[in-house]
Coordinates of C-alpha atoms in Angstrom, one line a residue:
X28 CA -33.9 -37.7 53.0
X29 CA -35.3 -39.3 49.8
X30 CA -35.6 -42.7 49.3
X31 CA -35.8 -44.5 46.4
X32 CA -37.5 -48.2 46.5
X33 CA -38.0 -50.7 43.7
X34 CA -38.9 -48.5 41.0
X35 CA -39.8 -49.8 37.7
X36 CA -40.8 -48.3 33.9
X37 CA -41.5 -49.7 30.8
X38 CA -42.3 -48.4 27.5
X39 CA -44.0 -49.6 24.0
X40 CA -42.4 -50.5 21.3
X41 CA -43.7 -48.8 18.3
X42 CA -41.8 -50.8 15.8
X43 CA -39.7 -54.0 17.2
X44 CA -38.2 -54.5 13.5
X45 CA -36.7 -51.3 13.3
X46 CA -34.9 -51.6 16.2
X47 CA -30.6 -52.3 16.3
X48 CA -29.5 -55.6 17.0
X49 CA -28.0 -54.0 19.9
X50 CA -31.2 -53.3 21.2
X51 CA -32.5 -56.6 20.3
X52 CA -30.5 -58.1 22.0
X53 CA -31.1 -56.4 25.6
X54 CA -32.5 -58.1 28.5
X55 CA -35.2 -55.5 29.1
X56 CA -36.5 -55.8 25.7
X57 CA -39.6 -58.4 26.3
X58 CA -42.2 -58.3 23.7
X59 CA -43.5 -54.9 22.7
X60 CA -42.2 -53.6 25.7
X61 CA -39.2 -52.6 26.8
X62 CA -37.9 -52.6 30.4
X63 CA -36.2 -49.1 30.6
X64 CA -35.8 -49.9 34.4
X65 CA -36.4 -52.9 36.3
X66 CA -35.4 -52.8 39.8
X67 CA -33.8 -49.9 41.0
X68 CA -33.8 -48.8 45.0
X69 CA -31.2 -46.2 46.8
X70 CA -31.2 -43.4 49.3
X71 CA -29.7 -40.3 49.8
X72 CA -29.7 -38.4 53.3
X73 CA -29.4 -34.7 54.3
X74 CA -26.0 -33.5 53.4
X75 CA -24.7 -36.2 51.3
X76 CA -24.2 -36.4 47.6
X77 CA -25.0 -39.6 45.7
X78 CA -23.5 -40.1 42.5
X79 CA -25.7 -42.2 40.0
X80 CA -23.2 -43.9 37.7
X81 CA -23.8 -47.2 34.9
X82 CA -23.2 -47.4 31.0
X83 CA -25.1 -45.3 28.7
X84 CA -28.7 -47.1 28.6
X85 CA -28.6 -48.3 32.0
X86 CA -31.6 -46.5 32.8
X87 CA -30.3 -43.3 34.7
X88 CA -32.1 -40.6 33.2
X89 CA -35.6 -42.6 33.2
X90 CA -34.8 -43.1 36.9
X91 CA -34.4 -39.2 37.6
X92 CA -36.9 -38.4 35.6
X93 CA -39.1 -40.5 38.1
X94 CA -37.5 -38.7 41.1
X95 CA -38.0 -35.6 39.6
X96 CA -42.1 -36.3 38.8
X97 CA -41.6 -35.7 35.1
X98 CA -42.4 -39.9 34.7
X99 CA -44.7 -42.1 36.7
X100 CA -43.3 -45.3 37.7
X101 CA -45.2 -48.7 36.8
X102 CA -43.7 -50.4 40.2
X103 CA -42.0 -49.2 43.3
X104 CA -42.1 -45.5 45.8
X105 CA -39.9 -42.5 46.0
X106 CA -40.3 -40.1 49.2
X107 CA -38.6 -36.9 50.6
X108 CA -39.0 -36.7 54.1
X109 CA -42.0 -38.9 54.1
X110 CA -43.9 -37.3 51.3
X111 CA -44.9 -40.0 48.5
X112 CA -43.7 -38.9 45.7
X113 CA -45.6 -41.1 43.4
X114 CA -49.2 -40.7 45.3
X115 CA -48.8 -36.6 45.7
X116 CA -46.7 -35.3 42.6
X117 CA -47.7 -31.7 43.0
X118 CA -46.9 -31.4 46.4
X119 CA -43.6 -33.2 45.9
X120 CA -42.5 -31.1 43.0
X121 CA -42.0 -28.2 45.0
X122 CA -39.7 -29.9 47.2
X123 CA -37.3 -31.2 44.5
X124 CA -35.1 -28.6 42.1
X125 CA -34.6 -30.9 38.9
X126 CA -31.7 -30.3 35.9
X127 CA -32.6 -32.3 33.2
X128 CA -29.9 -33.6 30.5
X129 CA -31.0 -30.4 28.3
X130 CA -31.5 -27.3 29.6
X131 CA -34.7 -26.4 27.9
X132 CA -34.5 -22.5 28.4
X133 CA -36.4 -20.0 26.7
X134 CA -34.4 -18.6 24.3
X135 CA -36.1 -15.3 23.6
X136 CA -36.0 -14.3 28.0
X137 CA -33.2 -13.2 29.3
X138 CA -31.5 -15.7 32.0
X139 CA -32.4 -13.4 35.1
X140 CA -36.0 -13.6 33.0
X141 CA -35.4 -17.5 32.7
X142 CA -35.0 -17.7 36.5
X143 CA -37.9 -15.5 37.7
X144 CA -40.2 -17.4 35.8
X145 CA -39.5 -20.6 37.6
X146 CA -39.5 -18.8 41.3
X147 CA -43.2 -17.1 40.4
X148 CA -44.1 -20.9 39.1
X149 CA -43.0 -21.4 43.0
X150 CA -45.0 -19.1 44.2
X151 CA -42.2 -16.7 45.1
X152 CA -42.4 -13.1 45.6
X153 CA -40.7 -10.5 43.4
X154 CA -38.2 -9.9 46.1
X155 CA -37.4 -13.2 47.3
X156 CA -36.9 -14.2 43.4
X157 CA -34.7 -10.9 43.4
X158 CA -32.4 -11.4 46.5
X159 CA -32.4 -15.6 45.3
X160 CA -31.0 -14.6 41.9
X161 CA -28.3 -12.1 43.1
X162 CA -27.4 -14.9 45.8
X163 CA -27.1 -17.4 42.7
X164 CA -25.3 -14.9 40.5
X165 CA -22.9 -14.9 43.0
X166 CA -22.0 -18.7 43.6
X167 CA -22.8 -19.9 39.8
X168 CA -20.4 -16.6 38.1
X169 CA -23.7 -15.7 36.1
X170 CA -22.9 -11.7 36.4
X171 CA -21.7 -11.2 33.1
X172 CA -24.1 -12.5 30.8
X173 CA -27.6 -12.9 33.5
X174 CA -29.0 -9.8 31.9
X175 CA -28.5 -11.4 28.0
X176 CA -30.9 -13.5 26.1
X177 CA -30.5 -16.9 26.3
X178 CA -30.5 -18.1 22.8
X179 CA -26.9 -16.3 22.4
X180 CA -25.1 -17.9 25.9
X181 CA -22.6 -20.5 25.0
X182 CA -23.3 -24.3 26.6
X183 CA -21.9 -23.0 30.0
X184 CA -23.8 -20.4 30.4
X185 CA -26.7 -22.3 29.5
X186 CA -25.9 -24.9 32.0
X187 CA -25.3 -22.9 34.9
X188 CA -28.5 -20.7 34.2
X189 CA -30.7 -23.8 33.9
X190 CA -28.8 -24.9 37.5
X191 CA -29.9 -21.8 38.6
X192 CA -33.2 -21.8 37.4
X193 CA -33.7 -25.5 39.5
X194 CA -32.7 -24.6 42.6
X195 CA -34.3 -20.9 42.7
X196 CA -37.3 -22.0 45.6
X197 CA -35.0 -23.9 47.9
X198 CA -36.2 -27.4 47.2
X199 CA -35.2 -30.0 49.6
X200 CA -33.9 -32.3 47.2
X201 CA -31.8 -31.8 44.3
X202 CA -31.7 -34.0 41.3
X203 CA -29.1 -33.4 38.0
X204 CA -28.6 -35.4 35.2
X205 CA -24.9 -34.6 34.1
X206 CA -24.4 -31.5 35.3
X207 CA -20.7 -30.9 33.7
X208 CA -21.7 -32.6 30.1
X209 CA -20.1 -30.3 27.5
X210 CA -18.8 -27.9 30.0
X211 CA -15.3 -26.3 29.9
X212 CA -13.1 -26.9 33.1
X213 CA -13.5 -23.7 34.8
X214 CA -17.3 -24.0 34.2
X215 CA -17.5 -27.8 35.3
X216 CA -15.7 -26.7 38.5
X217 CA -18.4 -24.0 39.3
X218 CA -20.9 -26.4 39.1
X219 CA -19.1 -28.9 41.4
X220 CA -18.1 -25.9 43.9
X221 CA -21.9 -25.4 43.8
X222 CA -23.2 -28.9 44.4
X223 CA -20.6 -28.6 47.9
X224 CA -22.2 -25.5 48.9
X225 CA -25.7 -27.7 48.7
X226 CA -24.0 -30.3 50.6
X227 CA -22.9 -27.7 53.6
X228 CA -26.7 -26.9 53.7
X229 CA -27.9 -30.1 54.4
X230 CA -29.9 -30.6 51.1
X231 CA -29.5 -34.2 49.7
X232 CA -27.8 -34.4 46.1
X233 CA -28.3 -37.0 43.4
X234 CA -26.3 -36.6 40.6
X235 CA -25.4 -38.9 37.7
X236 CA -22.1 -38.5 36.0
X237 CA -19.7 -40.7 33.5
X238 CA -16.8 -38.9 35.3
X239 CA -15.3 -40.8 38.1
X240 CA -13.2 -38.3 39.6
X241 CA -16.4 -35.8 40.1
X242 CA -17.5 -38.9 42.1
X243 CA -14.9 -38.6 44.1
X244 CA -14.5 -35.0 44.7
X245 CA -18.2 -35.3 46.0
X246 CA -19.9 -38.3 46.4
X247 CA -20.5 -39.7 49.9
X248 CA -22.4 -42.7 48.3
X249 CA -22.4 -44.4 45.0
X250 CA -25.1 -46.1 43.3
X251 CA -24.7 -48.2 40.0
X252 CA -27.2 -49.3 37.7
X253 CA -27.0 -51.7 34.8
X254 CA -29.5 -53.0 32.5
X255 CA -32.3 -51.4 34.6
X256 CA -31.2 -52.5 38.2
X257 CA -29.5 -51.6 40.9
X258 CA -26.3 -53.3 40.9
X259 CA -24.4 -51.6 43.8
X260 CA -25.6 -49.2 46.4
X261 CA -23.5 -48.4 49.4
X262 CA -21.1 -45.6 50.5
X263 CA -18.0 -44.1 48.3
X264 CA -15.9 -45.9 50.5
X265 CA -17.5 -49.4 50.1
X266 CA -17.3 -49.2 46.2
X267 CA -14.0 -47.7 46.3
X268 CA -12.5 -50.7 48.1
X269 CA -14.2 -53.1 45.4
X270 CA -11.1 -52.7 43.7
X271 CA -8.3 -51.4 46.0
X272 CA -8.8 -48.2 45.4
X273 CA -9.3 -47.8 41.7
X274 CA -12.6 -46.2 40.7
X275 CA -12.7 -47.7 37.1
X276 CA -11.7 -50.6 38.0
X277 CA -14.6 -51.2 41.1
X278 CA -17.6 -50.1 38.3
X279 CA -16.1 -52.3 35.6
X280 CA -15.8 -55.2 38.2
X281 CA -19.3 -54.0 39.8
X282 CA -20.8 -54.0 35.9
X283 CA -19.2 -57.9 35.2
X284 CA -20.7 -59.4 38.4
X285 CA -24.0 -58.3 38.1
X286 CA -26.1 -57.3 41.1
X287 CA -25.1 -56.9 44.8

């Protein structure tokens, strides 16, 4: 279980005149600061799969990057399974496996290398990391190019590596910031195949996504943020009946009327 409760981040302006009128125009832009997110509270229980959705800027990736440690919020509390998130990040970072929006592998390792790394950062044992990687190499199709250095794979490869890479110790939470971006269909489907196979486990997925019909295949709640708040959180079912049944149609209508 992680639970996510009023969480809130701002940053600095360096240079208000050089931002877009765009920009100037956003709500979260107050002073030299701007609001990246303002009010944002979900949760996600064992074996269910949230899917994070809201427009580009909305605020998702600073919100996983909270849940995932790599931020501090200004406001609010996250915990998995009663752990504070916030108040103990060390401990909590071994409970969570984290995919940010770019992989960030070392191009010069190989990805079995890649992967290793990350489970002795865990604290793993050569042959856990051994029998973990050949489990992964299994369920991710990583057998052909595992034993290749990473600065040749294609953006699949990449993807699936740094997917394996996150989830190597186990953690009790798993957090991915568009997992399927730029990925061919037999490679997106891996990936969702994969998140299932989380979900059989019991381990709580947070996801965010622009693609509504991964939300569907998936999702067993929905949560949609705009300008920095939450503006829907509730089960796929409850957002899908916002608009009879159409899923683009229940986020645009969710997005026009503002919060819940």
């Amino acid at each position: 279980m992680i639970e996510i409760s009023q969480l809130a981040k701002k940053f600095t302006v360096e240079n208000p005149k050089k931002l877009s009128e765009q920009e100037k125009k956003d709500p979260r832009l107050k002073g030299r600061f701007f609001h990246s997110v303002e009010n944002v509270s979900f949760h996600c229980s064992s074996g269910e799969v949230l899917g994070l959705l809201g427009p580009n800027g909305a605020g998702k990736t600073t919100t996983l990057r909270m849940l995932s440690t790599a931020l501090t919020p200004d406001a609010g509390d996250i915990t998995i399974d009663g752990t504070n998130v916030v108040k103990t990040p060390v401990i909590a970072r071994k409970m969570i496996g984290f995919l940010s929006g770019s992989t960030g592998l070392y191009g010069r390792l190989t990805g079995r290398e890649n992967i290793a790394y990350f489970g002795q950062l865990h604290g793993m044992s050569a042959a856990q990391i051994d029998t973990k990687i050949a489990e992964l190499a299994d369920v991710l199709d990583l057998h052909s190019f595992l034993d290749r250095k990473c600065e040749n794979f294609s953006t699949g490869m990449k993807q699936k590596t740094a997917i394996a890479r996150a989830v190597v110790h186990d953690p009790k939470v798993v957090i991915l910031d568009e997992p399927t971006t730029g990925l061919d269909i037999m490679a997106a489907q891996t990936v969702l195949d994969f998140i299932q196979r989380l979900k059989e486990k019991g381990v709580p997925v947070i996801f965010s996504t622009h693609h509504l019909d991964e939300v569907s295949e998936l999702c067993d709640r929905v949560t949609v943020i705009h300008h920095g708040k939450t503006h829907f959180s509730d089960t796929f079912d409850a957002f899908k009946a916002k608009s009879d049944g159409s899923l683009h149609q229940a986020f645009m209508r969710i997005i026009e009327q503002g919060g819940e």
